[in-house]
PDB file of C-alpha atoms in Angstrom:
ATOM      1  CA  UNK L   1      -1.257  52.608  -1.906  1.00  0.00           C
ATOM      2  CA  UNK L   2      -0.326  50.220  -4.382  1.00  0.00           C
ATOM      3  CA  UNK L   3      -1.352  47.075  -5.124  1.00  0.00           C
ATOM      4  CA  UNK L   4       0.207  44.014  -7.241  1.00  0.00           C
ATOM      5  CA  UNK L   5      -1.297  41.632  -9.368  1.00  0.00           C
ATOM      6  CA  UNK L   6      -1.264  37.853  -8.169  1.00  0.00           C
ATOM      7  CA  UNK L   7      -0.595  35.679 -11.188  1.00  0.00           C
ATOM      8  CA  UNK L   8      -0.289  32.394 -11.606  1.00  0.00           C
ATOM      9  CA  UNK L   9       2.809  30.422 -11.233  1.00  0.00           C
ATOM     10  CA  UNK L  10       4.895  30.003 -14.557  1.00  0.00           C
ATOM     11  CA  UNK L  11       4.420  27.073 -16.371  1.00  0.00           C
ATOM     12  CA  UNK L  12       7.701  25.321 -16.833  1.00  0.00           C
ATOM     13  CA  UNK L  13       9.281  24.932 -20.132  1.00  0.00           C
ATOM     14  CA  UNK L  14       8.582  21.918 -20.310  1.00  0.00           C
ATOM     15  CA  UNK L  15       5.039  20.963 -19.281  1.00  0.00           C
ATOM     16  CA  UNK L  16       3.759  20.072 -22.447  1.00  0.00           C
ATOM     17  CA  UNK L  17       5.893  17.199 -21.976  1.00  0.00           C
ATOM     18  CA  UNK L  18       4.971  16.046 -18.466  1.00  0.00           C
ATOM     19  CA  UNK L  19       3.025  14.216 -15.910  1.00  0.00           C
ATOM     20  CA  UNK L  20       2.396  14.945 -12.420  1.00  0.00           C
ATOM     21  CA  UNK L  21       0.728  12.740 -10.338  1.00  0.00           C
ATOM     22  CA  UNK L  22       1.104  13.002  -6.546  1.00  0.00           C
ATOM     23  CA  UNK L  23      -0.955  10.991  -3.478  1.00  0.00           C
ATOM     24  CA  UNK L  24      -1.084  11.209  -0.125  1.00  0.00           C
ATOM     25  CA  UNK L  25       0.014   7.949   1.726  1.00  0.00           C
ATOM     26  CA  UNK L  26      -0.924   7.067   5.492  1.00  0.00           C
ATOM     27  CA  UNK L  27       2.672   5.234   5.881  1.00  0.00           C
ATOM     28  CA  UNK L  28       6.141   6.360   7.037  1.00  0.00           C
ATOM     29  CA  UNK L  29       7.902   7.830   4.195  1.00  0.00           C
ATOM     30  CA  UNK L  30      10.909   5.032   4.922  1.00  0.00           C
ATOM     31  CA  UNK L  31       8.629   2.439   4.136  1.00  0.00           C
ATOM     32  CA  UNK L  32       6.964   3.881   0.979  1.00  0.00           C
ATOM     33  CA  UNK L  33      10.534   3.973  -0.221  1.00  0.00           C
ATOM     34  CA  UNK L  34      11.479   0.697   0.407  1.00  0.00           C
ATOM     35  CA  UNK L  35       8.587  -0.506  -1.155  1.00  0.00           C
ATOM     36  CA  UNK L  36       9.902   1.048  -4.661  1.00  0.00           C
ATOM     37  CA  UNK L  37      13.660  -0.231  -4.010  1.00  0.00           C
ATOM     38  CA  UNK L  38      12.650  -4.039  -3.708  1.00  0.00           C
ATOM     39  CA  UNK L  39      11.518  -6.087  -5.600  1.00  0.00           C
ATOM     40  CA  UNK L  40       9.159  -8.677  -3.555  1.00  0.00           C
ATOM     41  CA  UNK L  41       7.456  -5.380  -2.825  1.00  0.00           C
ATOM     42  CA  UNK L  42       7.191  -4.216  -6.335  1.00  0.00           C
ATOM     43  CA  UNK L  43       5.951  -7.427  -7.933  1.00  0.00           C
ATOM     44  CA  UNK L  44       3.176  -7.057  -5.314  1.00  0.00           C
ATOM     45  CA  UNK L  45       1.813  -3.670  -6.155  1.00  0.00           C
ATOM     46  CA  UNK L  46       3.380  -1.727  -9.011  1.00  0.00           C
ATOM     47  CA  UNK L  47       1.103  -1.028 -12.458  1.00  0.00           C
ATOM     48  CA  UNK L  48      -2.391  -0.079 -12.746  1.00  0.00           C
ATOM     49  CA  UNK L  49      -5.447  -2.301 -11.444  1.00  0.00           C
ATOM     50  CA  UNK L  50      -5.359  -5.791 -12.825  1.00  0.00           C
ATOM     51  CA  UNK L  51      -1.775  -6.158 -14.131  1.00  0.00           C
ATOM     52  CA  UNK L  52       0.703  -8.096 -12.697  1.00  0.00           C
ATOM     53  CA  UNK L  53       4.141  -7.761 -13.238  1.00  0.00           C
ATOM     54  CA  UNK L  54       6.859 -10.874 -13.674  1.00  0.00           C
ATOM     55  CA  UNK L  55      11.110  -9.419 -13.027  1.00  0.00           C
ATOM     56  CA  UNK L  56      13.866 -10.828 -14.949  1.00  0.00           C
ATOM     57  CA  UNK L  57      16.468  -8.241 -13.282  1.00  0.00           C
ATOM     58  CA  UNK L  58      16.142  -6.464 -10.365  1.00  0.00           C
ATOM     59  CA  UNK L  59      19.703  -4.090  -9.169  1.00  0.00           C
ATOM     60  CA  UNK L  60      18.415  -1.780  -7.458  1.00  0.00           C
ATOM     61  CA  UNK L  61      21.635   0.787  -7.561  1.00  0.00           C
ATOM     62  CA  UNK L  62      22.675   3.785  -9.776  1.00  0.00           C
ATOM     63  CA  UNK L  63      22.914   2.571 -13.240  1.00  0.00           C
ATOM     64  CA  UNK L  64      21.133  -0.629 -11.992  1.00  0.00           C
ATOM     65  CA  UNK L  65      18.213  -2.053 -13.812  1.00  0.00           C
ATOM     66  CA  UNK L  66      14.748  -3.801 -13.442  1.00  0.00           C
ATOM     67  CA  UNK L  67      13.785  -5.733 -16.509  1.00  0.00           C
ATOM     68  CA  UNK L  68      10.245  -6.998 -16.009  1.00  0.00           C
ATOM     69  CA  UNK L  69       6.994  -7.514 -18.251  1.00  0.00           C
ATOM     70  CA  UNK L  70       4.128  -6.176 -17.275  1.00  0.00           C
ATOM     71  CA  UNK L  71       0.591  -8.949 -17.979  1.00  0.00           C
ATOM     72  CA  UNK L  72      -2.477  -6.872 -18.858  1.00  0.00           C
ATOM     73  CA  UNK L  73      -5.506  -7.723 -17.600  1.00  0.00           C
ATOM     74  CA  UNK L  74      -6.359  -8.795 -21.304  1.00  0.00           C
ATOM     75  CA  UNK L  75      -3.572 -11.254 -21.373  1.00  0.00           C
ATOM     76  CA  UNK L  76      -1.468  -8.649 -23.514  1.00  0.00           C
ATOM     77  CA  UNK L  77       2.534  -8.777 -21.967  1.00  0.00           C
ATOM     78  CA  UNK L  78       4.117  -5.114 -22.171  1.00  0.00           C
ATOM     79  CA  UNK L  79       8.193  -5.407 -21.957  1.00  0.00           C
ATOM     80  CA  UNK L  80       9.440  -2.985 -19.444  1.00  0.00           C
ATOM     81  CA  UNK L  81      12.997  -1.987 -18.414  1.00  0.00           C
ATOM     82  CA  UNK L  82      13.876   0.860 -16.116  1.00  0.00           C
ATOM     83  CA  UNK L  83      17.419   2.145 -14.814  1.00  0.00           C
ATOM     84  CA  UNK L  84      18.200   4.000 -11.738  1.00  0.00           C
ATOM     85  CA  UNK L  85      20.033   7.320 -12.708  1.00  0.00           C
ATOM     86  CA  UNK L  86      19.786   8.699  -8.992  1.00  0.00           C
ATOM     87  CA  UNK L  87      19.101   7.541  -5.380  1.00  0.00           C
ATOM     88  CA  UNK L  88      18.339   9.513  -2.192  1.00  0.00           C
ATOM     89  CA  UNK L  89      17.113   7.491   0.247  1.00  0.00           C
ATOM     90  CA  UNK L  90      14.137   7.917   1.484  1.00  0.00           C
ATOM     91  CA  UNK L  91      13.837  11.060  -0.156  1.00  0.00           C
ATOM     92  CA  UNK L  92      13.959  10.868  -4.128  1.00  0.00           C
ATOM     93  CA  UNK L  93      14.598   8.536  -6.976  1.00  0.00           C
ATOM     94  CA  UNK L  94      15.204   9.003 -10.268  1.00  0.00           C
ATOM     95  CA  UNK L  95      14.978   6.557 -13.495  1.00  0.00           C
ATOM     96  CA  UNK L  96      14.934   6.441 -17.308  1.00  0.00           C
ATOM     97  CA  UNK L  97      11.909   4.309 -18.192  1.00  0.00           C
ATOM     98  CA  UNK L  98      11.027   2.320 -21.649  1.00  0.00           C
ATOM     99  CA  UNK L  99      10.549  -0.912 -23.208  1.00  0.00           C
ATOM    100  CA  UNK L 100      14.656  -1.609 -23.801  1.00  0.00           C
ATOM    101  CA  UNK L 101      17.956  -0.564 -22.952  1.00  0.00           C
ATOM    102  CA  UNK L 102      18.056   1.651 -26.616  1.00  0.00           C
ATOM    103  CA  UNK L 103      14.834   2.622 -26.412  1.00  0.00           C
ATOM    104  CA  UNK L 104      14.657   5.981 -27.980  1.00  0.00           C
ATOM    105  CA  UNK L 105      11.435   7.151 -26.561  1.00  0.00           C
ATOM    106  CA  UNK L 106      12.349   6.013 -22.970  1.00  0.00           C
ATOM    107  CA  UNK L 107      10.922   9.057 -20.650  1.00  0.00           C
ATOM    108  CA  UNK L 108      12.493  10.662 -17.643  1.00  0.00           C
ATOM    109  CA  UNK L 109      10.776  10.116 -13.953  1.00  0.00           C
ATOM    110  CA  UNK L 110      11.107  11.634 -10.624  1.00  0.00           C
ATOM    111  CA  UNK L 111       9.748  10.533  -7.872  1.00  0.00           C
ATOM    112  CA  UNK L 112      10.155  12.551  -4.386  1.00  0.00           C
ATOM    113  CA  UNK L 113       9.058  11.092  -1.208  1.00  0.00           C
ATOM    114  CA  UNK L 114       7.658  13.958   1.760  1.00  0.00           C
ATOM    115  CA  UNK L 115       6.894  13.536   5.318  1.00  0.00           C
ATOM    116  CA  UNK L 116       3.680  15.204   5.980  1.00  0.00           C
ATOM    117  CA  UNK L 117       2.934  14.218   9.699  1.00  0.00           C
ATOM    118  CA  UNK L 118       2.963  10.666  10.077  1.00  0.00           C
ATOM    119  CA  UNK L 119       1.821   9.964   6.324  1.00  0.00           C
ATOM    120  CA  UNK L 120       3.650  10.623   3.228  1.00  0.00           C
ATOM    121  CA  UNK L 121       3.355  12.524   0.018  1.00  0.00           C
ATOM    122  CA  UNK L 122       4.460  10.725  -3.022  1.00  0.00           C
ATOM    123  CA  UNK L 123       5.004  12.833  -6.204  1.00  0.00           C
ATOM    124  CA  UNK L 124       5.615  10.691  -9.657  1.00  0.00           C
ATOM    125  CA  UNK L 125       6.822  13.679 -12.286  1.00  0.00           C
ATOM    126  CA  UNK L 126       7.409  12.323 -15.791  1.00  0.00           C
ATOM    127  CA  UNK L 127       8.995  13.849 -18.652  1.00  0.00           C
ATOM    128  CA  UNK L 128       8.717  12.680 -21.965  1.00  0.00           C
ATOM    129  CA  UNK L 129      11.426  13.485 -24.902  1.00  0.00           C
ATOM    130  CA  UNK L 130       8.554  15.335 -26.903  1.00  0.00           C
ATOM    131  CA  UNK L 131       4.851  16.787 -26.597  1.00  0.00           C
ATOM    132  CA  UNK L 132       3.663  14.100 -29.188  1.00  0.00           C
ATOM    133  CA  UNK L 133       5.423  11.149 -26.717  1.00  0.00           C
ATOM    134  CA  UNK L 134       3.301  12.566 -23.871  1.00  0.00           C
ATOM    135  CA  UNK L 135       0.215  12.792 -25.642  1.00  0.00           C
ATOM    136  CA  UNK L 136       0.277   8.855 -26.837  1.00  0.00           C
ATOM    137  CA  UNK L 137       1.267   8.064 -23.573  1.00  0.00           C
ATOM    138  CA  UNK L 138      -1.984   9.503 -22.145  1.00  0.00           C
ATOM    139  CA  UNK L 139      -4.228   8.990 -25.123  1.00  0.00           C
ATOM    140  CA  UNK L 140      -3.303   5.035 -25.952  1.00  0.00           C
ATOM    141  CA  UNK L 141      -2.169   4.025 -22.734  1.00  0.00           C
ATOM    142  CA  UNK L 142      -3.718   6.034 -20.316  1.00  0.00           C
ATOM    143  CA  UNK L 143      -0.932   6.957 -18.456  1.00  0.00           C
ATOM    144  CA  UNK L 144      -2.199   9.486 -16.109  1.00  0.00           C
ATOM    145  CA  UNK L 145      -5.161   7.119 -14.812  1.00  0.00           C
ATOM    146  CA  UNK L 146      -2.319   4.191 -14.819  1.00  0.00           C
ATOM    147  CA  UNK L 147      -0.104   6.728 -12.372  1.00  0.00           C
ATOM    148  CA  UNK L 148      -3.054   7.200 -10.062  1.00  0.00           C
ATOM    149  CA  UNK L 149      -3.826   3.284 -10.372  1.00  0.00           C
ATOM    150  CA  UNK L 150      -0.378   2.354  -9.496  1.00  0.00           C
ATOM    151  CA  UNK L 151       0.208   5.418  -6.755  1.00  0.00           C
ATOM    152  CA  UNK L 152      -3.482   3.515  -5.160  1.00  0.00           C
ATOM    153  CA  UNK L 153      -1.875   0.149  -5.116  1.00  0.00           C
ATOM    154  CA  UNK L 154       0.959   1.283  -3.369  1.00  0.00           C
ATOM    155  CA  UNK L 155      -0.986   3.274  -0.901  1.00  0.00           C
ATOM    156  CA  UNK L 156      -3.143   0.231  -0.380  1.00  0.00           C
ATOM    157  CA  UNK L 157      -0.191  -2.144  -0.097  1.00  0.00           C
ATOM    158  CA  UNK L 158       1.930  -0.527   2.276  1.00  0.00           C
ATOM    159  CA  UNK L 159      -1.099   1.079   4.442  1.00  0.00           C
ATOM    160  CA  UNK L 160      -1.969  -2.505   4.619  1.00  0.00           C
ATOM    161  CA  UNK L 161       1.543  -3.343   6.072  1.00  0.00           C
ATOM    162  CA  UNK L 162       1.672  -0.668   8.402  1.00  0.00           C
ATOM    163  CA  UNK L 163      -1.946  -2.113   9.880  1.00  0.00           C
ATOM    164  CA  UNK L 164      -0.539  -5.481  10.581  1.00  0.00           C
ATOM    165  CA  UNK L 165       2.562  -4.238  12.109  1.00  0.00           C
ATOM    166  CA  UNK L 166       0.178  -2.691  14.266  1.00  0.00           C
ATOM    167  CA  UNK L 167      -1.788  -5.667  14.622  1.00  0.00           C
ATOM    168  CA  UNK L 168       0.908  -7.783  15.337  1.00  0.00           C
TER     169      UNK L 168
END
């Protein structure tokens, strides 16, 4: 009888360069979406815990943009800009993400949106143009407890819709 060795699944080609951060959201996966593709949603949950967020632009379309600044907790105002290079509703959207238009070191992010019974799973997969990029990104501005953070307030935002639909 013979028998086969069960490895591990390759690691992509590119992992040194990304984040994964996924969350399981008690909330139809129609709604999670929506609350990504407007904007009186977004300016109610999106960054980590304490930040607010102020728009300038908001098109929410392929090769639309959201210009917004992000306000730190410590009064320190991050500029933001993000265009949509795919949409899928409900299922998947994808966006180039950095400071400016021409920002070189803007990073690549896909987020997929699952049905799993009556919840959700979100997955946020970022790519980042080099290893180095990545690195800074988690080391100065903590980007993979920022993606949970953010991922939390959305799961606490819309779960808290979905309860007063219920209520109501």
């Amino acid at each position: 009888m013979r028998t086969t060795k069960q490895g591990t699944p390759a690691q992509s080609a590119t992992a040194d360069r990304e984040i994964v951060i996924s969350r399981i959201i008690v909330a139809p996966r129609e709604l999670v979406f929506e609350a990504f593709t407007d904007v009186r949603h977004l300016s109610r949950w999106w960054g980590p815990e304490g930040f607010t967020t102020t728009t300038r632009v908001f098109e929410f379309r392929v090769g639309g943009e959201w210009d917004f600044v992000m306000h730190g907790p410590d009064g320190t105002d991050y500029q933001e800009w993000i265009t949509w290079t795919e949409l899928a509703p409900p299922e998947r959207i994808a966006m180039l993400h950095g400071e400016t238009r021409d920002d070189p070191n803007a990073f690549e992010s896909v987020l997929t949106f699952e049905p799993d019974g009556t919840a959700t799973r979100i997955e946020m997969h970022t790519l980042f143009p080099t290893k180095e990029q990545r690195d800074e990104a988690v080391e100065k501005y903590h980007a993979i407890e920022g993606g949970r953070q953010t991922l939390s307030n959305l799961a606490t935002y819309v779960t808290e819709i979905v309860r007063k639909g219920a209520e109501g």
